[in-house]
Coordinates of C-alpha atoms and ligand atoms in Angstrom, one line a residue:
M1 CA 33.1 16.5 6.6
L2 CA 29.8 15.4 8.1
K3 CA 27.1 15.2 5.3
K4 CA 23.7 16.3 6.4
I5 CA 20.8 14.3 4.9
S6 CA 17.1 15.0 4.4
L7 CA 15.2 11.8 3.5
L8 CA 11.9 11.5 1.9
G9 CA 10.2 8.1 2.5
A10 CA 12.2 7.1 5.6
T11 CA 9.8 4.2 6.5
G12 CA 10.1 2.5 3.0
S13 CA 12.4 -0.1 1.7
I14 CA 15.0 2.4 0.4
G15 CA 14.3 4.7 3.3
T16 CA 15.2 2.2 6.0
Q17 CA 18.3 1.0 4.0
T18 CA 19.4 4.6 3.8
L19 CA 19.0 4.8 7.6
D20 CA 21.2 1.6 7.8
V21 CA 24.0 3.4 5.9
I22 CA 23.6 6.5 8.1
R23 CA 23.7 4.3 11.3
E24 CA 26.8 2.5 10.1
N25 CA 28.7 5.7 9.4
P26 CA 27.9 8.2 12.2
E27 CA 31.1 10.1 11.5
E28 CA 30.1 10.7 7.9
F29 CA 26.3 11.2 7.9
K30 CA 23.6 12.9 10.0
L31 CA 19.9 12.8 9.4
T32 CA 18.5 16.3 9.7
A33 CA 15.0 15.9 8.2
M34 CA 12.7 13.1 7.2
S35 CA 9.3 12.3 5.9
V36 CA 7.1 9.2 6.4
G37 CA 3.7 8.3 5.1
R38 CA 1.3 6.6 7.6
N39 CA 3.7 4.4 9.5
I40 CA 3.8 6.5 12.7
E41 CA 5.0 3.7 14.9
E42 CA 8.2 3.4 12.9
A43 CA 8.5 7.2 12.7
R44 CA 8.6 7.4 16.5
K45 CA 11.5 4.9 16.7
M46 CA 13.4 6.8 14.0
I47 CA 12.9 10.1 15.9
M48 CA 14.3 8.5 19.0
E49 CA 17.3 7.1 17.2
F50 CA 18.2 9.8 14.8
S51 CA 16.8 13.0 16.4
P52 CA 16.0 14.9 13.2
Q53 CA 15.1 18.5 13.4
L54 CA 12.1 18.1 11.1
I55 CA 9.6 15.3 10.3
S56 CA 6.7 15.3 7.9
V57 CA 3.9 12.8 7.9
Q58 CA 1.2 12.2 5.3
R59 CA -1.9 13.0 7.5
K60 CA -2.8 16.0 9.6
E61 CA -4.1 13.9 12.5
D62 CA -0.8 12.0 12.7
A63 CA 1.1 15.3 12.8
E64 CA -1.1 16.5 15.7
L65 CA -0.2 13.4 17.6
L66 CA 3.5 13.6 17.1
K67 CA 3.5 17.3 17.9
K68 CA 2.1 16.5 21.4
E69 CA 4.8 13.8 21.9
W70 CA 7.9 15.7 20.8
S71 CA 8.5 19.3 21.6
S72 CA 12.1 19.2 20.2
V73 CA 11.1 18.2 16.6
K74 CA 9.2 20.4 14.1
V75 CA 6.3 18.3 12.7
L76 CA 4.6 19.0 9.4
Y77 CA 2.3 17.1 7.1
G78 CA 1.1 16.6 3.5
E79 CA 2.8 17.8 0.3
E80 CA 3.9 21.0 1.9
G81 CA 5.7 19.0 4.5
L82 CA 7.5 16.9 1.8
V83 CA 8.8 20.1 0.2
E84 CA 10.0 21.5 3.6
V85 CA 11.9 18.2 4.3
A86 CA 13.4 18.2 0.8
C87 CA 14.6 21.8 1.2
H88 CA 15.6 21.7 4.9
Q89 CA 18.1 24.5 5.3
D90 CA 20.8 22.4 7.0
A91 CA 20.7 19.5 4.6
D92 CA 23.4 19.0 2.0
V93 CA 21.8 16.2 0.1
L94 CA 18.2 15.0 -0.4
V95 CA 17.6 11.3 -0.6
N96 CA 14.3 11.0 -2.4
A97 CA 13.0 7.6 -1.6
V98 CA 9.3 8.4 -1.5
L99 CA 7.0 6.4 -3.7
G100 CA 5.3 7.8 -6.7
S101 CA 4.9 11.1 -8.6
V102 CA 4.2 12.9 -5.3
G103 CA 8.0 13.2 -5.2
L104 CA 8.2 15.5 -8.2
H105 CA 7.4 18.9 -6.6
P106 CA 9.8 18.3 -3.6
T107 CA 12.6 17.3 -6.1
L108 CA 12.2 20.4 -8.2
Q109 CA 12.1 22.6 -5.0
A110 CA 15.2 20.9 -3.6
I111 CA 17.1 21.5 -6.9
E112 CA 16.0 25.1 -6.7
A113 CA 17.3 25.3 -3.1
G114 CA 20.7 24.1 -4.3
K115 CA 20.6 20.6 -2.7
M116 CA 22.4 17.6 -4.1
I117 CA 19.8 15.0 -5.1
A118 CA 20.2 11.2 -4.6
I119 CA 17.2 9.9 -6.5
A120 CA 15.5 6.6 -6.0
N121 CA 12.1 7.9 -6.7
K122 CA 11.9 6.9 -10.4
E123 CA 8.3 7.9 -10.9
T124 CA 9.5 11.6 -10.7
L125 CA 11.8 11.2 -13.7
V126 CA 9.2 9.2 -15.6
T127 CA 6.4 11.7 -15.1
A128 CA 8.4 14.9 -15.8
G129 CA 12.0 14.1 -16.7
H130 CA 12.3 17.1 -18.9
L131 CA 11.5 19.5 -16.0
V132 CA 13.8 17.8 -13.5
M133 CA 16.8 17.7 -15.9
E134 CA 16.2 21.2 -17.1
A135 CA 16.2 22.4 -13.5
A136 CA 19.3 20.4 -12.6
R137 CA 21.1 21.8 -15.6
K138 CA 20.2 25.4 -14.7
K139 CA 21.4 24.9 -11.2
N140 CA 24.4 22.8 -12.2
T141 CA 23.3 19.9 -10.0
T142 CA 24.2 16.3 -10.7
L143 CA 21.4 13.9 -10.0
L144 CA 23.0 10.9 -8.2
P145 CA 21.2 7.7 -9.2
V146 CA 20.2 5.3 -6.4
D147 CA 18.4 2.8 -8.6
S148 CA 20.9 -0.1 -9.0
E149 CA 20.9 -0.1 -12.8
H150 CA 21.5 3.6 -13.0
S151 CA 24.1 3.6 -10.3
A152 CA 25.9 0.8 -12.3
I153 CA 25.8 3.0 -15.5
F154 CA 26.9 6.1 -13.5
Q155 CA 29.8 4.1 -12.0
A156 CA 30.8 2.7 -15.4
L157 CA 30.7 6.2 -16.7
Q158 CA 33.4 7.6 -14.3
G159 CA 36.3 8.8 -16.3
E160 CA 34.4 8.4 -19.6
Q161 CA 32.5 10.8 -21.9
E162 CA 28.8 10.4 -22.6
K163 CA 29.5 11.2 -26.3
N164 CA 31.4 7.8 -26.6
I165 CA 28.4 5.7 -25.5
E166 CA 27.0 3.4 -28.2
K167 CA 24.3 1.9 -26.1
L168 CA 23.2 1.2 -22.5
I169 CA 22.4 -2.4 -21.6
I170 CA 20.1 -2.5 -18.7
T171 CA 19.7 -5.9 -17.0
A172 CA 16.4 -7.2 -15.7
S173 CA 16.0 -10.1 -13.2
G174 CA 12.6 -10.9 -14.8
G175 CA 10.6 -10.6 -11.6
S176 CA 8.3 -13.1 -9.9
F177 CA 6.8 -14.4 -13.1
R178 CA 9.8 -14.7 -15.4
D179 CA 9.3 -18.4 -16.0
R180 CA 5.6 -18.1 -16.8
S181 CA 4.0 -17.7 -20.2
R182 CA 1.2 -15.1 -20.7
E183 CA -1.4 -17.8 -20.3
D184 CA 0.1 -18.7 -16.9
L185 CA -0.5 -15.1 -15.7
V186 CA -4.3 -15.5 -15.7
G187 CA -5.5 -15.5 -12.0
V188 CA -2.1 -15.0 -10.4
T189 CA -2.4 -13.7 -6.8
V190 CA -1.0 -10.6 -5.1
T191 CA 1.1 -12.9 -2.8
E192 CA 2.6 -14.7 -5.8
A193 CA 3.4 -11.4 -7.5
L194 CA 5.0 -10.0 -4.3
N195 CA 7.5 -13.0 -4.2
H196 CA 10.5 -11.5 -6.0
P197 CA 13.4 -14.0 -6.6
N198 CA 16.3 -11.7 -5.9
W199 CA 15.4 -8.4 -4.2
S200 CA 13.4 -7.4 -1.2
M201 CA 11.6 -4.2 -2.0
G202 CA 8.4 -2.2 -1.4
A203 CA 5.1 -3.6 -2.7
K204 CA 4.6 -1.3 -5.7
I205 CA 8.0 -1.8 -7.2
T206 CA 7.8 -5.6 -6.7
I207 CA 4.6 -5.7 -8.7
D208 CA 6.2 -3.4 -11.3
S209 CA 9.1 -6.0 -11.5
A210 CA 6.6 -8.8 -12.1
S211 CA 4.8 -6.8 -14.9
M212 CA 8.2 -5.6 -16.2
M213 CA 6.9 -2.0 -15.9
N214 CA 9.8 -1.4 -13.5
K215 CA 12.2 -2.0 -16.3
G216 CA 10.1 0.2 -18.6
L217 CA 10.2 3.0 -16.0
E218 CA 14.0 2.4 -15.7
V219 CA 14.5 2.8 -19.5
I220 CA 12.7 6.2 -19.3
E221 CA 14.8 7.1 -16.2
A222 CA 18.0 6.2 -18.0
H223 CA 16.9 8.3 -21.0
W224 CA 16.7 11.3 -18.8
L225 CA 19.6 10.7 -16.5
F226 CA 22.1 10.0 -19.2
D227 CA 20.5 11.9 -22.2
I228 CA 20.5 8.8 -24.4
P229 CA 17.9 8.1 -27.2
Y230 CA 15.6 5.2 -26.7
D231 CA 17.0 3.3 -29.6
Q232 CA 20.3 3.2 -27.8
I233 CA 18.8 1.6 -24.6
E234 CA 18.6 -2.1 -24.6
V235 CA 17.1 -4.4 -21.9
V236 CA 18.5 -7.9 -21.3
Q237 CA 17.2 -10.5 -18.9
H238 CA 19.8 -11.6 -16.4
R239 CA 18.3 -13.7 -13.7
E240 CA 21.1 -13.6 -11.2
S241 CA 21.0 -9.8 -10.8
I242 CA 24.9 -9.7 -10.4
I243 CA 25.6 -7.4 -13.4
H244 CA 23.6 -4.4 -12.5
S245 CA 23.9 -2.8 -16.0
M246 CA 26.4 -2.0 -18.7
I247 CA 27.6 0.6 -21.2
Q248 CA 28.8 -0.3 -24.6
F249 CA 31.1 2.3 -26.1
H250 CA 31.8 3.1 -29.8
D251 CA 35.0 1.2 -29.7
S252 CA 33.0 -2.0 -28.8
S253 CA 34.3 -2.0 -25.2
V254 CA 31.6 -2.8 -22.6
M255 CA 31.9 -1.5 -19.0
A256 CA 29.8 -3.2 -16.4
Q257 CA 29.3 -2.9 -12.6
L258 CA 28.8 -6.1 -10.6
G259 CA 27.9 -7.0 -7.1
T260 CA 25.6 -9.0 -4.8
P261 CA 22.1 -7.6 -4.9
D262 CA 22.1 -5.1 -2.0
M263 CA 20.5 -1.7 -2.4
R264 CA 22.7 -0.2 0.4
V265 CA 25.6 -0.3 -2.1
P266 CA 24.1 2.1 -4.6
I267 CA 22.5 4.2 -1.8
Q268 CA 25.9 4.6 -0.1
Y269 CA 27.7 5.3 -3.4
A270 CA 25.3 8.2 -4.1
L271 CA 26.1 9.5 -0.6
T272 CA 29.9 9.2 -0.9
Y273 CA 30.4 9.9 -4.6
P274 CA 33.0 10.4 -5.9
D275 CA 34.6 8.7 -2.9
R276 CA 33.8 5.3 -1.5
L277 CA 33.4 3.9 2.0
I278 CA 34.0 0.4 3.4
R279 CA 30.8 -1.6 3.4
P280 CA 30.3 -4.5 5.8
G281 CA 28.7 -7.6 4.4
K282 CA 29.0 -10.2 1.7
R283 CA 31.4 -9.9 -1.2
L284 CA 30.6 -11.2 -4.7
D285 CA 32.0 -14.7 -5.1
L286 CA 32.1 -15.4 -8.9
V287 CA 33.4 -19.0 -8.4
E288 CA 30.5 -19.7 -6.0
M289 CA 28.1 -18.2 -8.6
G290 CA 29.6 -20.4 -11.4
K291 CA 27.3 -19.2 -14.2
L292 CA 25.6 -16.0 -15.2
H293 CA 22.7 -16.1 -17.7
F294 CA 21.4 -13.7 -20.3
E295 CA 18.2 -13.9 -22.4
E296 CA 16.5 -11.6 -24.9
M297 CA 13.5 -9.7 -23.6
D298 CA 10.2 -10.7 -25.3
L299 CA 8.2 -7.5 -25.7
N300 CA 5.0 -9.5 -26.5
R301 CA 5.4 -11.4 -23.3
F302 CA 6.2 -8.3 -21.2
R303 CA 3.9 -5.8 -22.8
C304 CA 4.4 -3.1 -20.1
L305 CA 8.0 -2.8 -21.3
A306 CA 6.8 -2.2 -24.8
F307 CA 4.3 0.4 -23.5
A308 CA 7.1 2.2 -21.7
Y309 CA 9.3 2.4 -24.8
E310 CA 6.3 3.6 -26.8
A311 CA 5.4 6.3 -24.2
G312 CA 9.1 7.4 -24.0
R313 CA 9.4 7.7 -27.8
I314 CA 6.1 9.6 -28.0
G315 CA 7.4 11.8 -25.2
G316 CA 5.6 14.9 -23.8
S317 CA 2.7 14.1 -21.5
M318 CA 2.5 10.4 -22.5
T319 CA 5.0 9.2 -19.9
T320 CA 3.0 11.1 -17.3
V321 CA 0.0 9.0 -18.4
L322 CA 2.0 5.8 -18.4
N323 CA 3.1 6.4 -14.9
A324 CA -0.1 7.6 -13.4
A325 CA -2.1 4.8 -15.0
N326 CA 0.4 2.3 -13.7
E327 CA 0.4 3.7 -10.2
A328 CA -3.4 3.6 -10.1
A329 CA -3.7 0.2 -11.5
V330 CA -1.0 -1.3 -9.3
S331 CA -2.8 0.1 -6.2
M332 CA -6.0 -1.5 -7.4
F333 CA -4.3 -4.8 -8.0
L334 CA -2.7 -4.7 -4.5
E335 CA -6.2 -4.1 -3.0
N336 CA -7.5 -7.2 -5.0
K337 CA -9.8 -5.1 -7.1
I338 CA -8.4 -6.0 -10.5
S339 CA -6.4 -8.9 -11.9
F340 CA -2.7 -8.8 -12.7
L341 CA -3.3 -8.7 -16.4
D342 CA -5.8 -5.8 -16.0
I343 CA -2.8 -3.7 -15.0
E344 CA -1.4 -3.7 -18.5
A345 CA -4.9 -3.5 -20.1
Y346 CA -5.6 -0.3 -18.1
I347 CA -2.3 1.3 -19.0
E348 CA -2.9 0.5 -22.7
K349 CA -6.4 2.0 -22.6
A350 CA -5.2 5.1 -20.8
M351 CA -2.4 5.7 -23.3
S352 CA -4.6 5.1 -26.3
T353 CA -7.2 7.7 -25.2
H354 CA -4.6 10.4 -24.4
Q355 CA -4.0 13.5 -26.6
V356 CA -0.3 14.2 -26.1
I357 CA 0.8 17.6 -25.0
H358 CA 4.4 18.4 -25.8
R359 CA 6.7 19.9 -23.2
P360 CA 4.0 20.1 -20.5
D361 CA 4.7 22.5 -17.6
L362 CA 4.4 21.5 -14.0
E363 CA 0.7 22.4 -13.6
T364 CA -0.2 20.5 -16.8
I365 CA 1.6 17.4 -15.5
H366 CA -0.1 17.6 -12.2
E367 CA -3.5 17.9 -13.9
I368 CA -2.9 15.0 -16.3
D369 CA -1.6 12.8 -13.5
Q370 CA -4.8 13.4 -11.5
Q371 CA -7.1 13.0 -14.5
T372 CA -5.4 9.7 -15.4
R373 CA -5.7 8.3 -11.9
Q374 CA -9.4 9.3 -11.9
L375 CA -10.0 7.8 -15.3
V376 CA -8.4 4.5 -14.4
S377 CA -10.3 4.3 -11.1
S378 CA -13.6 4.9 -13.0
W379 CA -13.1 1.7 -15.0
L380 CA -13.6 -0.5 -12.0
Ligands
NDP1 P1 8.1 1.6 -0.1 O1 6.7 1.4 -0.5 O2 8.8 0.6 0.6 O3 8.2 3.0 0.6 C1 7.6 4.2 0.2 C2 7.8 5.3 1.2 O4 7.1 6.4 0.8 C3 7.4 5.0 2.6 O5 8.1 5.7 3.5 C4 5.9 5.5 2.6 O6 5.4 5.9 3.9 C5 6.1 6.8 1.8 N1 4.9 7.2 1.0 C6 4.2 6.5 0.2 N2 3.2 7.3 -0.4 C7 3.3 8.5 0.2 C8 2.6 9.7 0.1 N3 1.5 9.8 -0.8 N4 3.0 10.8 0.8 C9 4.1 10.7 1.6 N5 4.8 9.6 1.8 C10 4.4 8.5 1.1 O7 8.8 1.9 -1.5 P2 10.3 1.6 -1.9 O8 11.3 2.0 -0.9 O9 10.4 0.2 -2.4 O10 10.5 2.6 -3.2 C11 10.6 4.0 -3.1 C12 11.1 4.5 -4.4 O11 12.4 4.0 -4.7 C13 10.1 4.1 -5.6 O12 10.1 5.1 -6.5 C14 10.9 2.9 -6.2 O13 10.6 2.7 -7.5 C15 12.3 3.3 -6.0 N6 13.3 2.2 -5.9 C16 13.1 1.2 -5.0 C17 14.0 0.2 -4.9 C18 13.9 -0.9 -3.8 O14 14.8 -1.7 -3.7 N7 12.9 -0.8 -3.0 C19 15.1 0.0 -5.9 C20 15.1 1.1 -6.8 C21 14.3 2.1 -6.8 P3 4.7 4.8 4.9 O15 5.3 3.5 4.6 O16 5.1 5.4 6.2 O17 3.2 4.9 4.6
MG2 MG1 16.3 -1.0 -10.4

């Protein structure tokens, strides 16, 4: 049966790869609603190719423009627009590939509206995992992970029971600066940080990979998605990004999922689960690979990973602060306003001044998110 998709963040790295999967499988998938940010040029091409019923853009002025150009498409804007796209009446599944905690409210609304959720937007789970998981449990919705590590764990869990998990082993490529010491990080440029060895991704997550915050966010994401305590989540550096993550069970068996690094694989799996579809493209050739490497993560070298474990263990509003401080600091680094090492300094400072609130509600999370961004910006 044709699966109808609403897509948040269509112009992004995950968004365009989701559109690749839809394009490759017109019998299986149809795009019914989508959101973009400011990239109106790409949005025009997407409307022409996919004819969605609804599109939302970030800014009002862009919405006015598109409204004049397309009478057949409903055009909205802003956060309200994101929610409308996420909950579009015809959509069966929401692919949430927007960037940042702006994805939280639309996700909660889509769960409420009974949609299946394929989640790439990890900031949503980091900022308010307890609210998202509670809503999903109430509605009996499975969150289908798109992030490759979590898709790997989800795949390795098929036919298994969560109670038998001893620990999760999340793999990390190490990012752009994996072979540099802390001293070598002084003065690194945005261009150097954006040069990821294995994956081509959006700017923010590429910086997060270089700082290892991406792995930290993924540890928190895994905690919520699989209901696993932090002590049972381990990170291992694996520079080839072939093993996407693993589960160790109580009987000592380890289940892993492997493949060439291509985000369209986990995106497609989330859309076809529990079935699979043929994917064109390269197959994993282990003989060609020859060797796979694994190294211990040094939490003194990668301090953002340590901050994420700390925030996760403290819980409550601390992960909201971790995420908001990181989002704000990474934006400032991308705009060349602060240095690479300032990112972690700002996060540490934001966390150390925060008074934790336990089980914060949506309004509180929104307030803390905004306050943290303002605080971090004020340190410039
Ligand atoms: P990109 O920066 O490539 O894309 C982000 C998308 O969100 C774009 O469509 C952008 O619009 C839109 N957007 C950004 N800010 C806003 C806003 N305030 N309001 C509305 N729309 C907005 O990011 P990625 O695709 O790399 O990542 C998206 C999410 O997926 C992140 O949470 C990331 O951590 C996660 N993820 C990404 C992976 C990857 O391989 N890229 C892997 C695993 C997870 P526009 O460009 O039009 O302005
Ligand atoms: Mg990942």
